[in-house]
């Protein structure tokens, strides 16, 4: 009876996994993202599973299929060995019916959402089972290898989330849109209209003196009461301050617990390093979340001959992956930071710098920041794998 019992247990596990997968299929990613931001139970897990173009759920379906086939094989072997033949035959016959029932329960019964943790386990198991194939793959231009590479990236994103720190995902101080505490509500309304954001850091003078946060939703009642001449100080809220070395996983939990949607990032000297929103944290976990206020921003484009034009904010490690080289990464995270380090000063437009067989031509400088760089390998463009 051993084969019968093992096969039956595997069949039950496959059914529960199928329920979790089916329940994910009926979820809307945007709704789940809002629920995760509000701290709804299990929403963060569901967002992870729905992210990265559904690759985690695809992995879950693969594992479910393998478990089901293994269960059916064991039950059939039990039948052939005469170990409880009628029980084995009945189990084999009901396999299809059981899978169908599990799928229907997952789609129709909200309680099936409790089984989604099995999908996460299945995705991690899938990553372990397929890891040797990843290690052997060298030409990622083939469609199958691209899929495996995407799956590896997806699993790495989930497992590496707790290792990412705020400095890696924050909006840097030069890109912050701020308002002054002494500014009027009319001026704040104009800023909201111009940029379309819902939250703004409030300054008392310079960028290193962030004293509050101004919310667009607090502005409307004040204007309705005829207080347009009042200052931003009348509606500002107390900001959340976090160090740039704080793990993003800890910050996400803290922001959900307190209902914060934006935090001011402080450097080791007490100055303002930047700001981070809950959307930034969720995007780090599941990929880009596009809303109606987002504008298309070309951080990287490939032109004829495989020449790259890169935004200065583009991550150095991502560029290194594209080029297939290990670019220096010490006290900087971005291409702009690398170029500044290579030059030892703010470089001039048109200046050429190089390292590790890669040439950087400065195309644009805004203030003290390198905003666009042309990148190519010395003596040639980017390889076809990067251009794709």
Coordinates of C-alpha atoms in Angstrom, one line a residue:
X1 CA 0.0 0.0 0.0
X2 CA 3.0 2.3 0.2
X3 CA 2.8 3.4 -3.4
X4 CA -0.9 4.1 -3.0
X5 CA -0.4 6.3 0.1
X6 CA 2.5 8.2 -1.4
X7 CA 0.6 8.8 -4.7
X8 CA -2.5 9.9 -2.9
X9 CA -0.6 12.4 -0.7
X10 CA 1.1 13.8 -3.8
X11 CA -2.3 14.1 -5.5
X12 CA -3.7 16.1 -2.5
X13 CA -0.6 18.4 -2.6
X14 CA -1.1 18.9 -6.3
X15 CA -4.8 19.7 -5.7
X16 CA -4.0 22.3 -3.0
X17 CA -1.3 23.9 -5.2
X18 CA -3.8 24.0 -8.1
X19 CA -6.3 25.8 -5.9
X20 CA -3.7 28.4 -5.0
X21 CA -2.8 28.9 -8.7
X22 CA -6.4 29.1 -9.8
X23 CA -7.2 31.7 -7.1
X24 CA -4.2 33.9 -8.4
X25 CA -5.6 33.8 -12.0
X26 CA -8.7 35.7 -11.0
X27 CA -6.8 38.4 -9.2
X28 CA -6.3 41.9 -10.7
X29 CA -2.7 43.1 -10.2
X30 CA -3.6 46.7 -9.7
X31 CA -6.1 45.9 -7.0
X32 CA -3.6 43.6 -5.3
X33 CA -1.0 46.4 -5.4
X34 CA -3.4 48.8 -3.6
X35 CA -4.3 46.1 -1.1
X36 CA -0.6 45.5 -0.4
X37 CA 0.0 49.2 0.2
X38 CA -2.9 49.2 2.7
X39 CA -1.5 46.3 4.6
X40 CA -4.1 43.7 3.7
X41 CA -3.2 40.2 4.8
X42 CA -1.5 38.1 2.1
X43 CA -1.6 40.9 -0.4
X44 CA 2.2 41.4 -0.4
X45 CA 2.7 37.6 -1.2
X46 CA 0.1 37.8 -4.0
X47 CA 1.8 40.8 -5.5
X48 CA 5.1 38.9 -5.6
X49 CA 3.5 36.0 -7.3
X50 CA 1.7 38.1 -9.8
X51 CA 4.7 40.2 -10.6
X52 CA 7.5 39.7 -13.2
X53 CA 5.0 38.9 -16.0
X54 CA 3.5 35.9 -14.1
X55 CA 6.7 33.9 -14.2
X56 CA 6.3 32.6 -10.6
X57 CA 2.8 31.3 -11.4
X58 CA 4.1 29.7 -14.6
X59 CA 6.7 27.9 -12.5
X60 CA 3.9 26.9 -10.1
X61 CA 1.9 25.3 -12.9
X62 CA 5.0 23.4 -14.1
X63 CA 5.6 21.9 -10.6
X64 CA 1.9 21.1 -10.2
X65 CA 2.0 19.2 -13.5
X66 CA 5.1 17.2 -12.5
X67 CA 3.6 16.3 -9.1
X68 CA 0.3 15.2 -10.7
X69 CA 2.2 13.0 -13.2
X70 CA 4.3 11.5 -10.5
X71 CA 1.2 10.8 -8.4
X72 CA -0.5 9.1 -11.3
X73 CA 2.6 7.0 -12.0
X74 CA 2.8 5.8 -8.4
X75 CA -0.9 5.0 -8.3
X76 CA -0.6 3.1 -11.5
X77 CA 2.4 1.2 -10.2
X78 CA 0.4 0.3 -7.1
X79 CA -2.3 -1.0 -9.3
X80 CA 0.1 -3.1 -11.4
X81 CA 1.7 -4.5 -8.2
X82 CA -1.6 -5.5 -6.9
X83 CA -1.3 -3.2 -3.8
X84 CA -5.0 -2.4 -3.2
X85 CA -5.9 -2.6 -6.9
X86 CA -9.4 -1.2 -6.6
X87 CA -8.3 1.8 -4.5
X88 CA -5.5 2.5 -6.9
X89 CA -7.8 2.3 -9.9
X90 CA -10.3 4.6 -8.2
X91 CA -7.6 7.1 -7.5
X92 CA -6.4 7.1 -11.1
X93 CA -9.9 7.5 -12.4
X94 CA -10.6 10.5 -10.1
X95 CA -7.3 12.3 -10.8
X96 CA -8.8 14.3 -13.7
X97 CA -12.0 15.0 -11.7
X98 CA -10.0 16.1 -8.7
X99 CA -7.8 18.5 -10.7
X100 CA -10.9 20.0 -12.3
X101 CA -12.6 20.4 -8.9
X102 CA -9.5 22.0 -7.4
X103 CA -9.4 24.5 -10.3
X104 CA -13.0 25.5 -9.8
X105 CA -12.6 25.9 -6.1
X106 CA -9.7 28.1 -6.6
X107 CA -11.6 30.4 -9.0
X108 CA -14.9 30.5 -7.0
X109 CA -13.9 30.1 -3.3
X110 CA -12.1 33.0 -1.7
X111 CA -10.8 30.7 1.0
X112 CA -8.5 29.1 -1.7
X113 CA -6.3 32.2 -1.4
X114 CA -4.8 30.6 1.7
X115 CA -3.1 28.1 -0.5
X116 CA -1.1 30.6 -2.4
X117 CA 1.9 30.1 -0.1
X118 CA 2.3 26.7 -1.9
X119 CA 2.8 28.6 -5.2
X120 CA 5.8 30.4 -3.6
X121 CA 7.2 27.2 -2.4
X122 CA 6.7 25.6 -5.8
X123 CA 8.4 28.5 -7.6
X124 CA 11.5 28.1 -5.3
X125 CA 11.5 24.4 -5.9
X126 CA 11.3 25.0 -9.6
X127 CA 14.3 27.3 -9.4
X128 CA 16.3 24.6 -7.6
X129 CA 15.3 21.9 -10.2
X130 CA 16.2 24.1 -13.2
X131 CA 19.4 25.7 -11.8
X132 CA 21.8 23.3 -13.6
X133 CA 20.3 24.3 -16.9
X134 CA 20.8 28.0 -16.1
X135 CA 24.4 27.3 -15.2
X136 CA 25.0 25.5 -18.5
X137 CA 23.3 28.2 -20.6
X138 CA 25.8 30.6 -22.3
X139 CA 23.9 31.9 -25.3
X140 CA 20.8 33.7 -24.0
X141 CA 19.7 34.9 -27.4
X142 CA 17.8 31.6 -27.9
X143 CA 14.1 31.9 -26.9
X144 CA 14.2 29.0 -24.4
X145 CA 17.3 30.4 -22.7
X146 CA 15.8 33.9 -22.5
X147 CA 12.8 32.4 -20.7
X148 CA 15.1 30.6 -18.2
X149 CA 17.1 33.8 -17.7
X150 CA 13.8 35.7 -16.9
X151 CA 12.8 33.0 -14.4
X152 CA 16.2 33.3 -12.7
X153 CA 15.8 37.1 -12.6
X154 CA 12.3 36.7 -11.1
X155 CA 13.5 34.3 -8.4
X156 CA 16.5 36.5 -7.6
X157 CA 14.2 39.5 -7.3
X158 CA 12.1 37.8 -4.6
X159 CA 15.1 36.3 -2.7
X160 CA 17.2 39.5 -3.0
X161 CA 14.4 41.9 -1.8
X162 CA 15.5 41.7 1.8
X163 CA 19.1 42.5 0.8
X164 CA 18.3 45.7 -1.1
X165 CA 18.7 48.9 0.8
X166 CA 16.8 52.2 0.5
X167 CA 19.7 54.0 -1.3
X168 CA 19.4 51.6 -4.2
X169 CA 15.7 52.4 -4.9
X170 CA 15.2 56.0 -3.7
X171 CA 14.6 59.1 -5.8
X172 CA 17.9 61.1 -5.5
X173 CA 17.8 64.6 -4.1
X174 CA 18.4 66.4 -7.4
X175 CA 15.2 64.8 -8.8
X176 CA 13.0 65.7 -5.8
X177 CA 10.1 68.1 -6.4
X178 CA 9.7 70.2 -3.2
X179 CA 7.7 73.1 -1.9
X180 CA 8.6 75.7 0.7
X181 CA 6.8 75.8 4.1
X182 CA 6.3 79.5 3.7
X183 CA 4.7 79.1 0.2
X184 CA 0.9 79.7 -0.2
X185 CA -1.7 77.0 -0.9
X186 CA -2.3 78.6 -4.2
X187 CA 1.4 78.1 -5.1
X188 CA 1.1 74.5 -3.9
X189 CA -1.9 74.0 -6.1
X190 CA 0.1 75.2 -9.1
X191 CA 2.9 72.8 -8.3
X192 CA 0.4 69.9 -8.0
X193 CA -1.1 70.9 -11.4
X194 CA 2.4 71.1 -13.0
X195 CA 3.8 67.8 -11.8
X196 CA 0.8 65.7 -11.1
X197 CA 2.2 64.2 -7.9
X198 CA 0.1 63.7 -4.8
X199 CA 2.8 64.2 -2.1
X200 CA 5.6 66.8 -1.8
X201 CA 8.5 67.2 0.7
X202 CA 8.1 70.6 2.5
X203 CA 11.4 72.5 3.0
X204 CA 12.3 75.3 5.4
X205 CA 14.9 76.8 3.2
X206 CA 17.5 74.4 1.7
X207 CA 17.1 70.8 0.6
X208 CA 18.6 69.5 3.8
X209 CA 15.8 70.9 5.9
X210 CA 12.8 68.8 5.1
X211 CA 10.3 69.7 7.8
X212 CA 7.1 68.0 6.5
X213 CA 5.1 66.5 3.7
X214 CA 2.3 68.2 1.8
X215 CA -0.5 66.0 0.4
X216 CA -2.7 67.1 -2.5
X217 CA -5.8 65.6 -0.7
X218 CA -5.3 68.0 2.2
X219 CA -5.1 70.9 -0.1
X220 CA -8.6 70.5 -1.6
X221 CA -10.5 71.0 1.7
X222 CA -8.4 74.0 2.6
X223 CA -9.0 75.7 -0.8
X224 CA -12.7 74.9 -0.5
X225 CA -12.8 76.8 2.8
X226 CA -11.3 79.8 1.1
X227 CA -7.9 79.5 2.8
X228 CA -5.9 79.9 -0.5
X229 CA -3.8 82.6 1.1
X230 CA -2.7 80.3 4.0
X231 CA 0.8 78.8 3.9
X232 CA 1.8 75.2 3.4
X233 CA 2.6 75.0 7.1
X234 CA -1.1 74.9 7.8
X235 CA -1.6 71.5 6.1
X236 CA 1.9 69.9 6.3
X237 CA 2.2 66.5 8.0
X238 CA 5.1 65.0 10.0
X239 CA 7.4 63.0 7.6
X240 CA 8.9 59.6 8.2
X241 CA 12.8 59.8 8.2
X242 CA 14.8 56.7 7.3
X243 CA 18.5 56.1 6.8
X244 CA 19.7 55.2 3.3
X245 CA 21.1 51.9 4.6
X246 CA 17.7 50.6 5.8
X247 CA 16.6 47.4 4.1
X248 CA 13.6 48.0 1.8
X249 CA 11.8 44.9 3.2
X250 CA 11.9 46.5 6.7
X251 CA 10.8 49.9 5.4
X252 CA 7.9 48.4 3.4
X253 CA 6.6 46.7 6.6
X254 CA 7.0 50.0 8.6
X255 CA 5.2 52.1 6.0
X256 CA 2.3 49.6 5.8
X257 CA 2.1 49.5 9.6
X258 CA 1.9 53.3 10.0
X259 CA 0.1 54.1 6.7
X260 CA 2.9 56.1 5.3
X261 CA 3.3 56.4 1.5
X262 CA 6.5 58.5 1.4
X263 CA 9.6 58.7 3.4
X264 CA 12.5 61.1 3.5
X265 CA 15.9 59.4 3.1
X266 CA 18.7 60.7 5.3
X267 CA 22.5 60.2 4.7
X268 CA 25.1 59.5 7.3
X269 CA 25.7 63.2 7.9
X270 CA 22.1 64.0 8.5
X271 CA 21.5 65.6 5.1
X272 CA 18.8 64.7 2.7
X273 CA 19.8 61.9 0.4
X274 CA 16.5 61.6 -1.4
X275 CA 13.0 60.3 -0.9
X276 CA 11.3 56.9 -1.4
X277 CA 7.6 56.0 -2.0
X278 CA 5.8 52.8 -1.3
X279 CA 5.4 52.5 -5.0
X280 CA 9.2 52.5 -5.4
X281 CA 9.4 49.6 -2.9
X282 CA 6.6 47.6 -4.6
X283 CA 8.2 48.1 -8.0
X284 CA 11.5 46.8 -6.7
X285 CA 9.6 43.6 -5.7
X286 CA 7.3 43.0 -8.7
X287 CA 8.5 45.2 -11.5
X288 CA 7.3 48.5 -12.9
X289 CA 3.8 49.7 -11.9
X290 CA 2.5 52.2 -14.4
X291 CA -0.1 54.7 -13.4
X292 CA -1.8 57.6 -15.2
X293 CA 0.8 60.1 -14.0
X294 CA 3.8 58.1 -15.2
X295 CA 5.6 59.4 -18.3
X296 CA 7.7 57.3 -20.6
X297 CA 11.3 57.8 -19.7
X298 CA 13.9 56.2 -21.9
X299 CA 16.7 55.3 -19.6
X300 CA 18.4 53.3 -22.3
X301 CA 18.2 53.2 -26.0
X302 CA 20.2 51.3 -28.7
X303 CA 21.1 53.0 -31.9
X304 CA 22.6 51.8 -35.2
X305 CA 25.8 49.9 -34.7
X306 CA 24.9 48.7 -31.2
X307 CA 25.7 52.1 -29.5
X308 CA 24.0 52.6 -26.2
X309 CA 22.7 56.0 -24.9
X310 CA 22.2 55.6 -21.2
X311 CA 20.5 57.8 -18.6
X312 CA 22.9 58.8 -15.8
X313 CA 20.6 57.2 -13.3
X314 CA 20.8 53.7 -15.0
X315 CA 22.2 51.1 -12.6
X316 CA 25.9 50.2 -13.1
X317 CA 25.3 46.5 -12.5
X318 CA 22.5 46.4 -15.1
X319 CA 24.8 48.0 -17.6
X320 CA 27.5 45.6 -16.8
X321 CA 25.1 42.7 -17.4
X322 CA 24.1 44.2 -20.8
X323 CA 27.7 44.5 -21.9
X324 CA 28.9 41.3 -20.4
X325 CA 31.6 42.9 -18.3
X326 CA 32.1 43.6 -14.6
X327 CA 32.1 47.4 -14.3
X328 CA 33.6 49.0 -11.2
X329 CA 30.9 49.5 -8.4
X330 CA 32.1 50.9 -5.2
X331 CA 30.6 54.1 -3.6
X332 CA 28.2 54.6 -6.6
X333 CA 25.2 52.7 -7.9
X334 CA 24.6 54.6 -11.2
X335 CA 26.3 55.1 -14.5
X336 CA 26.5 58.8 -13.8
X337 CA 28.2 58.1 -10.5
X338 CA 30.7 55.8 -12.3
X339 CA 31.5 58.5 -14.8
X340 CA 32.0 61.1 -12.1
X341 CA 34.4 58.7 -10.3
X342 CA 36.4 58.0 -13.5
X343 CA 36.7 61.8 -14.2
X344 CA 37.5 62.7 -10.6
X345 CA 35.3 65.9 -11.1
X346 CA 32.2 67.0 -13.0
X347 CA 33.1 66.1 -16.6
X348 CA 32.4 68.4 -19.6
X349 CA 30.0 67.5 -22.4
X350 CA 31.9 65.6 -25.1
X351 CA 34.5 64.3 -22.7
X352 CA 35.5 60.6 -23.3
X353 CA 36.3 58.2 -20.4
X354 CA 37.0 54.5 -20.4
X355 CA 37.3 51.5 -18.1
X356 CA 37.4 47.7 -18.6
X357 CA 37.2 48.0 -22.4
X358 CA 34.1 50.2 -22.3
X359 CA 34.0 53.9 -23.5
X360 CA 31.8 56.5 -22.0
X361 CA 31.1 59.7 -23.9
X362 CA 29.4 62.4 -21.8
X363 CA 26.4 63.7 -23.8
X364 CA 24.6 65.8 -21.2
X365 CA 25.3 67.3 -17.8
X366 CA 22.7 69.0 -15.6
X367 CA 24.2 71.0 -12.8
X368 CA 26.7 68.7 -11.2
X369 CA 25.0 65.5 -12.4
X370 CA 25.9 63.5 -15.5
X371 CA 22.4 62.9 -17.1
X372 CA 23.2 61.1 -20.3
X373 CA 26.1 59.0 -21.6
X374 CA 26.9 57.3 -24.8
X375 CA 28.3 53.8 -24.1
X376 CA 30.1 51.4 -26.4
X377 CA 32.8 48.8 -26.2
X378 CA 36.3 50.0 -27.3
X379 CA 36.5 49.3 -31.0
X380 CA 32.9 48.4 -31.4
X381 CA 29.3 48.4 -30.3
X382 CA 27.3 46.3 -27.9
X383 CA 26.9 42.6 -28.6
X384 CA 23.7 41.4 -30.1
X385 CA 22.5 40.0 -26.9
X386 CA 22.5 43.4 -25.3
X387 CA 20.9 45.0 -28.3
X388 CA 17.9 42.7 -28.1

